[in-house]
Amino acid sequence: MAISRPTFRHALPALLCGAFSLAAGPFAVAVHAANAAGIAGVFDAGWSTAYYPQDSITHMHQRLHALGMDEVVLQYAAVEATHLYYPSQLDFLQNTQYKNNELFPKSIEAAKTVGTKIWLGLYYNGDNWYTPPTAEQLDTLSARNLKVLEEIYALYGSETVVAGVYIPQEIARYYWDGLRDDATPEMLTEHFLKPVTEAAQAKGWKVMAAPFYNQNLETPEKLQTFFENLFAAGFKPDIIAVQDGVGASDAGKHHAETTNVGNYERAVAEACNQYGIEFWVDMELFRTDDSHALADSARISAQLDTAYAAGAVKVIGYDLAVLGNAGLNSLEKWKLESSVEPPAGIAAPRTRNEKSQKRELFLNGRLQNSRSLNENSQYFKANGAKVKQN
């Protein structure tokens, strides 16, 4: 589970029972062609698909491919103590409750058959970041992610269908921007994001992250500055796929609205463009009143148009558990296609002025953890930071 996402561990919707059916014939091909500027992929957290046989997973990938949804992000390699999605020999993953360790290899085989692309999620320790980790905790998290990275690369590094890795820890500005004295973008980058990203890129794999935000807690300007700080400190993933947050809510407060989500997306896109990072949007597919149900076509169409208008190169959906057979049937009927053409590709980094360059040098050279922890600092009390659980 990611920090702000609905959990499907204990109560899977009925539509997920059984295998995904296969859409075939000229209709499927037509959808693929029409949806070139539509939903380009989907997350798979594995709560249901981990139990599927190979033929069902292959059929699912065929349906996704027919819809133009070729980017399949397997959200986790492992969730501490609960789920394991590949055959690991690492000591700290041996007490996992559900060892559904064939999802990675089965998904890779399906992608080789169908032509989809796979993003392999890394290690998630099960801890939400409502209280930011310390530097020591981030070091432990980084070390475990690096061990998982080494192991999955040994298993799947030669597979050409693997596009890269996904960092499952979700980055939110309000936990790393003054919530605690030592909880800074620089500390997060130095002790976790940078070492994991650089290790994966050194192996030839791309790196994707999917941060989230909450309109109740920040302005677009604050969000842009936060990402500029992260990138200036040395976090340089290949892709930032920001969660649009439409559909997410807590205590009756929506994380985002279709009327203003574009302001936040453009802010993140601007930060990405400055540093040559490809900007995607991770689009929520679930309804606000039911996180297990697919939203209506009008809302999803509005999300698509807004994302591409904000500069998204691709838009991917969250998630497969929301879709299921019924959701894929709906997408095939709707034939969603954005009225906005996506950009051709990644923009070249913009030339930064002298002030920005000096700031980046300062952030890269500053000592980490130079400030003592203020024991009396006030921690953020969740008032809209996470998705309402059903």
mmCIF file of C-alpha atoms in Angstrom:
data_model
loop_
_atom_site.group_PDB
_atom_site.id
_atom_site.type_symbol
_atom_site.label_atom_id
_atom_site.label_comp_id
_atom_site.label_asym_id
_atom_site.label_seq_id
_atom_site.Cartn_x
_atom_site.Cartn_y
_atom_site.Cartn_z
ATOM 1 C CA MET A 1 0.000 0.000 0.000
ATOM 2 C CA ALA A 2 1.186 3.488 -0.675
ATOM 3 C CA ILE A 3 0.691 6.234 1.820
ATOM 4 C CA SER A 4 -2.314 7.954 0.300
ATOM 5 C CA ARG A 5 -3.882 5.078 -1.602
ATOM 6 C CA PRO A 6 -6.871 2.939 -0.695
ATOM 7 C CA THR A 7 -6.032 -0.485 0.710
ATOM 8 C CA PHE A 8 -7.349 -3.625 -0.980
ATOM 9 C CA ARG A 9 -5.751 -6.233 1.286
ATOM 10 C CA HIS A 10 -8.761 -7.317 3.280
ATOM 11 C CA ALA A 11 -11.850 -6.567 1.212
ATOM 12 C CA LEU A 12 -11.475 -6.969 -2.528
ATOM 13 C CA PRO A 13 -14.471 -5.958 -4.602
ATOM 14 C CA ALA A 14 -16.527 -8.747 -6.111
ATOM 15 C CA LEU A 15 -15.631 -7.696 -9.639
ATOM 16 C CA LEU A 16 -12.107 -8.988 -9.049
ATOM 17 C CA CYS A 17 -13.140 -12.585 -8.443
ATOM 18 C CA GLY A 18 -11.944 -14.817 -11.238
ATOM 19 C CA ALA A 19 -9.759 -14.080 -14.220
ATOM 20 C CA PHE A 20 -9.788 -11.064 -16.462
ATOM 21 C CA SER A 21 -11.570 -11.904 -19.687
ATOM 22 C CA LEU A 22 -9.861 -11.325 -23.014
ATOM 23 C CA ALA A 23 -11.061 -8.651 -25.395
ATOM 24 C CA ALA A 24 -10.138 -9.601 -28.913
ATOM 25 C CA GLY A 25 -10.901 -8.808 -32.506
ATOM 26 C CA PRO A 26 -10.977 -5.561 -34.494
ATOM 27 C CA PHE A 27 -12.802 -3.712 -31.718
ATOM 28 C CA ALA A 28 -9.807 -4.019 -29.406
ATOM 29 C CA VAL A 29 -7.430 -2.816 -32.119
ATOM 30 C CA ALA A 30 -9.641 0.189 -32.805
ATOM 31 C CA VAL A 31 -9.615 1.147 -29.136
ATOM 32 C CA HIS A 32 -5.816 0.965 -29.090
ATOM 33 C CA ALA A 33 -5.551 3.352 -32.011
ATOM 34 C CA ALA A 34 -8.154 5.762 -30.679
ATOM 35 C CA ASN A 35 -6.678 5.892 -27.198
ATOM 36 C CA ALA A 36 -3.173 7.002 -28.183
ATOM 37 C CA ALA A 37 -3.621 10.178 -26.098
ATOM 38 C CA GLY A 38 -5.646 8.449 -23.420
ATOM 39 C CA ILE A 39 -4.631 6.363 -20.425
ATOM 40 C CA ALA A 40 -1.152 5.047 -21.171
ATOM 41 C CA GLY A 41 -0.850 2.544 -18.345
ATOM 42 C CA VAL A 42 -1.955 1.398 -14.928
ATOM 43 C CA PHE A 43 -0.669 0.536 -11.477
ATOM 44 C CA ASP A 44 -0.984 -3.013 -10.214
ATOM 45 C CA ALA A 45 -0.615 -3.268 -6.424
ATOM 46 C CA GLY A 46 -0.991 -7.027 -6.639
ATOM 47 C CA TRP A 47 -3.725 -7.453 -4.061
ATOM 48 C CA SER A 48 -5.732 -9.548 -6.513
ATOM 49 C CA THR A 49 -3.523 -10.293 -9.520
ATOM 50 C CA ALA A 50 -0.953 -12.070 -7.343
ATOM 51 C CA TYR A 51 -3.428 -14.938 -7.123
ATOM 52 C CA TYR A 52 -4.023 -15.229 -10.871
ATOM 53 C CA PRO A 53 -2.614 -18.015 -13.060
ATOM 54 C CA GLN A 54 -0.328 -17.130 -15.950
ATOM 55 C CA ASP A 55 -3.023 -17.258 -18.644
ATOM 56 C CA SER A 56 -5.245 -14.818 -16.738
ATOM 57 C CA ILE A 57 -2.425 -12.325 -16.290
ATOM 58 C CA THR A 58 -1.540 -12.631 -19.977
ATOM 59 C CA HIS A 59 -5.181 -12.021 -20.933
ATOM 60 C CA MET A 60 -5.269 -9.002 -18.677
ATOM 61 C CA HIS A 61 -2.180 -7.580 -20.400
ATOM 62 C CA GLN A 62 -3.784 -8.211 -23.784
ATOM 63 C CA ARG A 63 -6.799 -6.146 -22.752
ATOM 64 C CA LEU A 64 -4.585 -3.386 -21.404
ATOM 65 C CA HIS A 65 -2.498 -3.393 -24.591
ATOM 66 C CA ALA A 66 -5.642 -3.163 -26.724
ATOM 67 C CA LEU A 67 -6.598 -0.068 -24.730
ATOM 68 C CA GLY A 68 -3.168 1.509 -25.242
ATOM 69 C CA MET A 69 -2.337 0.999 -21.546
ATOM 70 C CA ASP A 70 1.129 -0.451 -22.085
ATOM 71 C CA GLU A 71 2.892 0.926 -18.986
ATOM 72 C CA VAL A 72 2.188 -1.550 -16.163
ATOM 73 C CA VAL A 73 3.612 -0.458 -12.821
ATOM 74 C CA LEU A 74 3.897 -3.311 -10.320
ATOM 75 C CA GLN A 75 3.687 -1.163 -7.225
ATOM 76 C CA TYR A 76 5.748 -3.283 -4.844
ATOM 77 C CA ALA A 77 8.405 -5.951 -4.833
ATOM 78 C CA ALA A 78 7.578 -6.511 -1.184
ATOM 79 C CA VAL A 79 5.468 -4.982 1.562
ATOM 80 C CA GLU A 80 7.100 -5.556 4.933
ATOM 81 C CA ALA A 81 5.641 -8.562 6.762
ATOM 82 C CA THR A 82 2.609 -8.923 4.497
ATOM 83 C CA HIS A 83 3.286 -9.363 0.756
ATOM 84 C CA LEU A 84 6.145 -10.621 -1.386
ATOM 85 C CA TYR A 85 5.782 -10.555 -5.165
ATOM 86 C CA TYR A 86 8.978 -12.197 -6.398
ATOM 87 C CA PRO A 87 11.079 -15.197 -5.228
ATOM 88 C CA SER A 88 13.355 -13.472 -2.718
ATOM 89 C CA GLN A 89 16.094 -15.001 -0.596
ATOM 90 C CA LEU A 90 16.622 -11.882 1.547
ATOM 91 C CA ASP A 91 16.470 -12.598 5.276
ATOM 92 C CA PHE A 92 14.237 -9.634 6.154
ATOM 93 C CA LEU A 93 11.569 -10.827 3.681
ATOM 94 C CA GLN A 94 11.304 -14.432 4.821
ATOM 95 C CA ASN A 95 8.608 -13.848 7.441
ATOM 96 C CA THR A 96 6.189 -12.355 4.938
ATOM 97 C CA GLN A 97 2.612 -13.472 5.534
ATOM 98 C CA TYR A 98 1.549 -13.797 1.885
ATOM 99 C CA LYS A 99 4.329 -14.997 -0.389
ATOM 100 C CA ASN A 100 2.601 -14.473 -3.733
ATOM 101 C CA ASN A 101 6.039 -14.525 -5.281
ATOM 102 C CA GLU A 102 5.094 -15.187 -8.896
ATOM 103 C CA LEU A 103 3.531 -11.812 -9.788
ATOM 104 C CA PHE A 104 6.808 -10.365 -11.085
ATOM 105 C CA PRO A 105 7.811 -13.322 -13.275
ATOM 106 C CA LYS A 106 4.246 -13.901 -14.521
ATOM 107 C CA SER A 107 3.805 -10.228 -15.417
ATOM 108 C CA ILE A 108 7.137 -10.201 -17.242
ATOM 109 C CA GLU A 109 6.128 -13.269 -19.236
ATOM 110 C CA ALA A 110 2.810 -11.629 -20.118
ATOM 111 C CA ALA A 111 4.597 -8.468 -21.247
ATOM 112 C CA LYS A 112 6.944 -10.496 -23.460
ATOM 113 C CA THR A 113 3.938 -12.132 -25.092
ATOM 114 C CA VAL A 114 1.806 -9.021 -25.507
ATOM 115 C CA GLY A 115 4.206 -6.087 -25.837
ATOM 116 C CA THR A 116 3.476 -4.203 -22.619
ATOM 117 C CA LYS A 117 6.210 -2.662 -20.451
ATOM 118 C CA ILE A 118 6.840 -3.502 -16.822
ATOM 119 C CA TRP A 119 7.964 -1.218 -14.006
ATOM 120 C CA LEU A 120 9.159 -3.152 -10.965
ATOM 121 C CA GLY A 121 8.251 -1.650 -7.612
ATOM 122 C CA LEU A 122 10.840 -1.764 -4.860
ATOM 123 C CA TYR A 123 10.580 -2.343 -1.100
ATOM 124 C CA TYR A 124 7.912 -0.755 1.092
ATOM 125 C CA ASN A 125 8.319 -1.146 4.848
ATOM 126 C CA GLY A 126 4.645 -0.618 5.612
ATOM 127 C CA ASP A 127 5.196 2.640 7.494
ATOM 128 C CA ASN A 128 3.301 5.737 6.460
ATOM 129 C CA TRP A 129 5.201 9.013 6.647
ATOM 130 C CA TYR A 130 2.694 10.943 8.760
ATOM 131 C CA THR A 131 5.656 11.289 11.108
ATOM 132 C CA PRO A 132 8.713 11.790 8.895
ATOM 133 C CA PRO A 133 11.448 9.161 9.288
ATOM 134 C CA THR A 134 14.728 10.203 10.839
ATOM 135 C CA ALA A 135 17.960 10.115 8.868
ATOM 136 C CA GLU A 136 18.815 6.787 10.493
ATOM 137 C CA GLN A 137 15.445 5.326 9.510
ATOM 138 C CA LEU A 138 15.879 6.575 5.959
ATOM 139 C CA ASP A 139 19.319 4.937 5.823
ATOM 140 C CA THR A 140 17.764 1.606 6.825
ATOM 141 C CA LEU A 141 15.012 2.031 4.244
ATOM 142 C CA SER A 142 17.580 2.875 1.590
ATOM 143 C CA ALA A 143 19.757 -0.135 2.464
ATOM 144 C CA ARG A 144 16.821 -2.530 2.169
ATOM 145 C CA ASN A 145 15.695 -1.028 -1.117
ATOM 146 C CA LEU A 146 19.224 -1.403 -2.466
ATOM 147 C CA LYS A 147 19.265 -5.089 -1.485
ATOM 148 C CA VAL A 148 15.925 -5.659 -3.199
ATOM 149 C CA LEU A 149 17.202 -3.761 -6.243
ATOM 150 C CA GLU A 150 20.278 -5.992 -6.454
ATOM 151 C CA GLU A 151 18.169 -9.123 -6.180
ATOM 152 C CA ILE A 152 15.535 -8.209 -8.763
ATOM 153 C CA TYR A 153 18.251 -7.016 -11.144
ATOM 154 C CA ALA A 154 19.983 -10.396 -10.822
ATOM 155 C CA LEU A 155 16.662 -12.066 -11.646
ATOM 156 C CA TYR A 156 15.243 -9.723 -14.299
ATOM 157 C CA GLY A 157 18.029 -7.381 -15.409
ATOM 158 C CA SER A 158 18.242 -9.010 -18.822
ATOM 159 C CA GLU A 159 14.518 -8.722 -19.544
ATOM 160 C CA THR A 160 13.993 -6.058 -22.201
ATOM 161 C CA VAL A 161 10.320 -5.583 -21.235
ATOM 162 C CA VAL A 162 11.391 -4.147 -17.863
ATOM 163 C CA ALA A 163 11.424 -0.366 -18.319
ATOM 164 C CA GLY A 164 12.723 0.432 -14.860
ATOM 165 C CA VAL A 165 11.848 0.585 -11.193
ATOM 166 C CA TYR A 166 9.240 2.405 -9.157
ATOM 167 C CA ILE A 167 9.943 3.880 -5.728
ATOM 168 C CA PRO A 168 6.796 3.022 -3.735
ATOM 169 C CA GLN A 169 7.357 5.535 -0.938
ATOM 170 C CA GLU A 170 5.181 8.518 -1.813
ATOM 171 C CA ILE A 171 6.670 11.965 -1.390
ATOM 172 C CA ALA A 172 4.479 14.714 0.054
ATOM 173 C CA ARG A 173 5.714 18.250 0.637
ATOM 174 C CA TYR A 174 4.033 18.870 3.993
ATOM 175 C CA TYR A 175 6.001 16.090 5.714
ATOM 176 C CA TRP A 176 9.338 17.449 4.489
ATOM 177 C CA ASP A 177 8.918 21.203 4.644
ATOM 178 C CA GLY A 178 9.169 22.347 8.250
ATOM 179 C CA LEU A 179 7.032 19.701 9.940
ATOM 180 C CA ARG A 180 10.094 18.837 12.013
ATOM 181 C CA ASP A 181 13.414 20.674 12.096
ATOM 182 C CA ASP A 182 15.417 17.860 10.502
ATOM 183 C CA ALA A 183 12.703 16.734 8.075
ATOM 184 C CA THR A 184 13.918 18.559 4.968
ATOM 185 C CA PRO A 185 14.007 17.855 1.231
ATOM 186 C CA GLU A 186 17.790 17.655 1.499
ATOM 187 C CA MET A 187 17.725 14.973 4.194
ATOM 188 C CA LEU A 188 15.129 12.937 2.296
ATOM 189 C CA THR A 189 17.223 13.175 -0.860
ATOM 190 C CA GLU A 190 20.612 12.460 0.681
ATOM 191 C CA HIS A 191 19.568 9.541 2.871
ATOM 192 C CA PHE A 192 17.041 7.829 0.619
ATOM 193 C CA LEU A 193 15.982 9.145 -2.769
ATOM 194 C CA LYS A 194 19.391 9.868 -4.252
ATOM 195 C CA PRO A 195 21.191 6.584 -3.382
ATOM 196 C CA VAL A 196 18.268 4.418 -4.524
ATOM 197 C CA THR A 197 17.754 6.382 -7.744
ATOM 198 C CA GLU A 198 21.420 6.461 -8.688
ATOM 199 C CA ALA A 199 21.888 2.742 -7.987
ATOM 200 C CA ALA A 200 18.999 1.809 -10.309
ATOM 201 C CA GLN A 201 20.129 4.204 -13.037
ATOM 202 C CA ALA A 202 23.669 2.793 -12.848
ATOM 203 C CA LYS A 203 22.184 -0.554 -13.888
ATOM 204 C CA GLY A 204 20.519 1.012 -16.916
ATOM 205 C CA TRP A 205 17.044 1.094 -15.412
ATOM 206 C CA LYS A 206 14.861 4.186 -15.385
ATOM 207 C CA VAL A 207 13.376 5.383 -12.108
ATOM 208 C CA MET A 208 9.803 6.552 -11.522
ATOM 209 C CA ALA A 209 8.246 8.098 -8.418
ATOM 210 C CA ALA A 210 4.616 9.148 -7.826
ATOM 211 C CA PRO A 211 4.384 11.951 -5.240
ATOM 212 C CA PHE A 212 1.072 13.223 -3.958
ATOM 213 C CA TYR A 213 -0.266 16.521 -2.670
ATOM 214 C CA ASN A 214 -3.330 17.925 -0.940
ATOM 215 C CA GLN A 215 -4.944 21.195 -1.996
ATOM 216 C CA ASN A 216 -5.984 21.824 1.618
ATOM 217 C CA LEU A 217 -2.373 21.934 2.777
ATOM 218 C CA GLU A 218 -0.420 23.729 0.062
ATOM 219 C CA THR A 219 -0.492 26.108 -2.856
ATOM 220 C CA PRO A 220 0.838 25.282 -6.323
ATOM 221 C CA GLU A 221 3.711 27.700 -5.687
ATOM 222 C CA LYS A 222 4.775 25.870 -2.515
ATOM 223 C CA LEU A 223 4.545 22.546 -4.335
ATOM 224 C CA GLN A 224 6.748 23.753 -7.182
ATOM 225 C CA THR A 225 9.375 25.116 -4.797
ATOM 226 C CA PHE A 226 9.450 21.837 -2.897
ATOM 227 C CA PHE A 227 10.209 19.830 -6.033
ATOM 228 C CA GLU A 228 12.801 22.347 -7.128
ATOM 229 C CA ASN A 229 14.462 21.841 -3.731
ATOM 230 C CA LEU A 230 14.391 18.047 -4.130
ATOM 231 C CA PHE A 231 15.877 18.181 -7.613
ATOM 232 C CA ALA A 232 18.468 20.789 -6.642
ATOM 233 C CA ALA A 233 19.558 18.575 -3.744
ATOM 234 C CA GLY A 234 20.338 15.746 -6.169
ATOM 235 C CA PHE A 235 17.156 13.724 -6.654
ATOM 236 C CA LYS A 236 17.022 13.150 -10.411
ATOM 237 C CA PRO A 237 14.522 10.412 -11.315
ATOM 238 C CA ASP A 238 13.686 9.811 -14.949
ATOM 239 C CA ILE A 239 9.948 10.250 -14.402
ATOM 240 C CA ILE A 240 7.793 12.044 -11.854
ATOM 241 C CA ALA A 241 4.202 10.804 -12.151
ATOM 242 C CA VAL A 242 2.381 13.091 -9.745
ATOM 243 C CA GLN A 243 -0.875 11.762 -8.331
ATOM 244 C CA ASP A 244 -3.702 14.043 -9.410
ATOM 245 C CA GLY A 245 -5.602 13.339 -6.168
ATOM 246 C CA VAL A 246 -9.032 13.641 -7.766
ATOM 247 C CA GLY A 247 -11.282 11.231 -5.881
ATOM 248 C CA ALA A 248 -9.124 11.155 -2.749
ATOM 249 C CA SER A 249 -10.651 12.668 0.380
ATOM 250 C CA ASP A 250 -10.471 12.658 4.137
ATOM 251 C CA ALA A 251 -12.950 13.997 6.664
ATOM 252 C CA GLY A 252 -15.040 15.318 3.794
ATOM 253 C CA LYS A 253 -12.174 17.337 2.319
ATOM 254 C CA HIS A 254 -11.181 16.556 -1.257
ATOM 255 C CA HIS A 255 -7.469 16.378 -2.014
ATOM 256 C CA ALA A 256 -8.082 17.870 -5.448
ATOM 257 C CA GLU A 257 -10.846 19.109 -7.710
ATOM 258 C CA THR A 258 -11.072 18.822 -11.474
ATOM 259 C CA THR A 259 -11.504 22.610 -11.533
ATOM 260 C CA ASN A 260 -8.081 23.383 -10.037
ATOM 261 C CA VAL A 261 -5.955 20.239 -10.324
ATOM 262 C CA GLY A 262 -4.293 21.665 -13.422
ATOM 263 C CA ASN A 263 -2.707 24.444 -11.358
ATOM 264 C CA TYR A 264 -0.875 21.877 -9.238
ATOM 265 C CA GLU A 265 0.065 19.699 -12.194
ATOM 266 C CA ARG A 266 1.546 22.665 -14.048
ATOM 267 C CA ALA A 267 3.557 23.582 -10.956
ATOM 268 C CA VAL A 268 5.159 20.119 -10.791
ATOM 269 C CA ALA A 269 5.631 20.077 -14.568
ATOM 270 C CA GLU A 270 7.488 23.393 -14.383
ATOM 271 C CA ALA A 271 9.866 22.030 -11.747
ATOM 272 C CA CYS A 272 10.426 18.874 -13.813
ATOM 273 C CA ASN A 273 11.096 20.874 -16.977
ATOM 274 C CA GLN A 274 13.775 22.917 -15.241
ATOM 275 C CA TYR A 275 15.726 19.761 -14.432
ATOM 276 C CA GLY A 276 15.035 17.642 -17.525
ATOM 277 C CA ILE A 277 12.762 15.169 -15.731
ATOM 278 C CA GLU A 278 9.883 13.670 -17.671
ATOM 279 C CA PHE A 279 6.498 14.664 -16.271
ATOM 280 C CA TRP A 280 3.631 12.166 -16.105
ATOM 281 C CA VAL A 281 0.341 12.205 -14.218
ATOM 282 C CA ASP A 282 -0.847 9.318 -12.061
ATOM 283 C CA MET A 283 -4.613 9.653 -12.412
ATOM 284 C CA GLU A 284 -6.942 8.388 -9.692
ATOM 285 C CA LEU A 285 -9.676 6.211 -11.173
ATOM 286 C CA PHE A 286 -11.772 5.622 -8.061
ATOM 287 C CA ARG A 287 -14.897 7.447 -6.936
ATOM 288 C CA THR A 288 -14.770 9.780 -3.959
ATOM 289 C CA ASP A 289 -17.595 7.980 -2.183
ATOM 290 C CA ASP A 290 -16.301 4.481 -2.938
ATOM 291 C CA SER A 291 -12.583 3.868 -3.432
ATOM 292 C CA HIS A 292 -13.306 0.405 -4.855
ATOM 293 C CA ALA A 293 -15.486 1.722 -7.704
ATOM 294 C CA LEU A 294 -14.556 3.287 -11.042
ATOM 295 C CA ALA A 295 -15.398 6.969 -11.498
ATOM 296 C CA ASP A 296 -17.691 8.053 -14.325
ATOM 297 C CA SER A 297 -16.422 8.791 -17.819
ATOM 298 C CA ALA A 298 -17.029 12.554 -17.596
ATOM 299 C CA ARG A 299 -14.739 12.919 -14.578
ATOM 300 C CA ILE A 300 -11.998 10.708 -16.029
ATOM 301 C CA SER A 301 -12.170 12.565 -19.368
ATOM 302 C CA ALA A 302 -11.767 15.870 -17.521
ATOM 303 C CA GLN A 303 -8.777 14.478 -15.631
ATOM 304 C CA LEU A 304 -7.180 13.311 -18.880
ATOM 305 C CA ASP A 305 -7.619 16.631 -20.650
ATOM 306 C CA THR A 306 -6.301 18.557 -17.673
ATOM 307 C CA ALA A 307 -3.230 16.353 -17.295
ATOM 308 C CA TYR A 308 -2.211 16.602 -20.945
ATOM 309 C CA ALA A 309 -2.929 20.336 -20.988
ATOM 310 C CA ALA A 310 -0.586 20.685 -17.995
ATOM 311 C CA GLY A 311 2.208 19.086 -19.989
ATOM 312 C CA ALA A 312 2.031 15.406 -19.082
ATOM 313 C CA VAL A 313 3.919 13.165 -21.503
ATOM 314 C CA LYS A 314 1.825 10.198 -20.330
ATOM 315 C CA VAL A 315 -1.112 9.600 -18.003
ATOM 316 C CA ILE A 316 -1.377 6.336 -16.084
ATOM 317 C CA GLY A 317 -4.238 5.189 -13.872
ATOM 318 C CA TYR A 318 -4.580 3.941 -10.325
ATOM 319 C CA ASP A 319 -5.305 1.143 -10.154
ATOM 320 C CA LEU A 320 -6.046 -2.315 -11.541
ATOM 321 C CA ALA A 321 -8.069 -3.289 -8.469
ATOM 322 C CA VAL A 322 -10.432 -0.401 -9.221
ATOM 323 C CA LEU A 323 -10.727 -1.445 -12.859
ATOM 324 C CA GLY A 324 -11.199 -5.197 -12.810
ATOM 325 C CA ASN A 325 -13.269 -6.745 -15.582
ATOM 326 C CA ALA A 326 -16.117 -4.257 -15.201
ATOM 327 C CA GLY A 327 -13.784 -1.269 -15.388
ATOM 328 C CA LEU A 328 -11.967 -2.559 -18.450
ATOM 329 C CA ASN A 329 -15.348 -3.183 -20.072
ATOM 330 C CA SER A 330 -16.259 0.454 -19.379
ATOM 331 C CA LEU A 331 -13.013 1.799 -20.816
ATOM 332 C CA GLU A 332 -13.535 -0.260 -23.960
ATOM 333 C CA LYS A 333 -17.024 1.220 -24.366
ATOM 334 C CA TRP A 334 -16.036 4.784 -23.536
ATOM 335 C CA LYS A 335 -13.065 4.868 -25.946
ATOM 336 C CA LEU A 336 -11.563 7.722 -23.950
ATOM 337 C CA GLU A 337 -9.291 10.011 -25.892
ATOM 338 C CA SER A 338 -7.959 13.327 -24.683
ATOM 339 C CA SER A 339 -8.708 16.352 -26.813
ATOM 340 C CA VAL A 340 -5.234 17.640 -25.916
ATOM 341 C CA GLU A 341 -2.138 16.360 -27.681
ATOM 342 C CA PRO A 342 0.591 15.233 -25.270
ATOM 343 C CA PRO A 343 4.062 16.757 -25.680
ATOM 344 C CA ALA A 344 6.395 14.874 -27.982
ATOM 345 C CA GLY A 345 8.774 13.943 -25.185
ATOM 346 C CA ILE A 346 10.958 15.198 -22.416
ATOM 347 C CA ALA A 347 11.848 18.851 -22.530
ATOM 348 C CA ALA A 348 15.487 19.895 -22.387
ATOM 349 C CA PRO A 349 16.512 21.326 -19.007
ATOM 350 C CA ARG A 350 16.029 25.056 -18.908
ATOM 351 C CA THR A 351 19.039 27.231 -18.311
ATOM 352 C CA ARG A 352 18.864 28.355 -14.701
ATOM 353 C CA ASN A 353 19.904 31.837 -13.692
ATOM 354 C CA GLU A 354 22.933 32.552 -11.525
ATOM 355 C CA LYS A 355 20.840 32.665 -8.346
ATOM 356 C CA SER A 356 19.340 29.228 -9.006
ATOM 357 C CA GLN A 357 22.746 27.750 -9.815
ATOM 358 C CA LYS A 358 24.249 29.090 -6.585
ATOM 359 C CA ARG A 359 21.284 27.709 -4.661
ATOM 360 C CA GLU A 360 21.739 24.252 -6.185
ATOM 361 C CA LEU A 361 25.446 24.238 -5.315
ATOM 362 C CA PHE A 362 24.600 25.233 -1.763
ATOM 363 C CA LEU A 363 21.997 22.491 -1.362
ATOM 364 C CA ASN A 364 24.299 19.847 -2.796
ATOM 365 C CA GLY A 365 27.092 20.855 -0.460
ATOM 366 C CA ARG A 366 25.238 21.465 2.782
ATOM 367 C CA LEU A 367 25.837 19.209 5.750
ATOM 368 C CA GLN A 368 22.957 16.852 6.438
ATOM 369 C CA ASN A 369 21.388 16.723 9.913
ATOM 370 C CA SER A 370 23.284 19.800 11.064
ATOM 371 C CA ARG A 371 20.297 20.880 13.107
ATOM 372 C CA SER A 372 19.282 19.221 16.331
ATOM 373 C CA LEU A 373 15.814 17.735 16.627
ATOM 374 C CA ASN A 374 13.398 19.997 18.430
ATOM 375 C CA GLU A 375 11.625 17.659 20.808
ATOM 376 C CA ASN A 376 8.811 20.164 21.253
ATOM 377 C CA SER A 377 8.076 20.599 17.551
ATOM 378 C CA GLN A 378 4.468 20.105 16.579
ATOM 379 C CA TYR A 379 3.705 17.132 14.382
ATOM 380 C CA PHE A 380 1.139 17.381 11.675
ATOM 381 C CA LYS A 381 -2.196 15.884 12.693
ATOM 382 C CA ALA A 382 -3.840 14.276 9.692
ATOM 383 C CA ASN A 383 -6.704 16.497 8.528
ATOM 384 C CA GLY A 384 -6.867 15.554 4.900
ATOM 385 C CA ALA A 385 -3.519 13.874 4.299
ATOM 386 C CA LYS A 386 -4.744 10.400 3.517
ATOM 387 C CA VAL A 387 -7.507 8.675 1.633
ATOM 388 C CA LYS A 388 -10.592 7.728 3.586
ATOM 389 C CA GLN A 389 -10.549 3.978 4.143
ATOM 390 C CA ASN A 390 -13.732 2.034 3.414
#
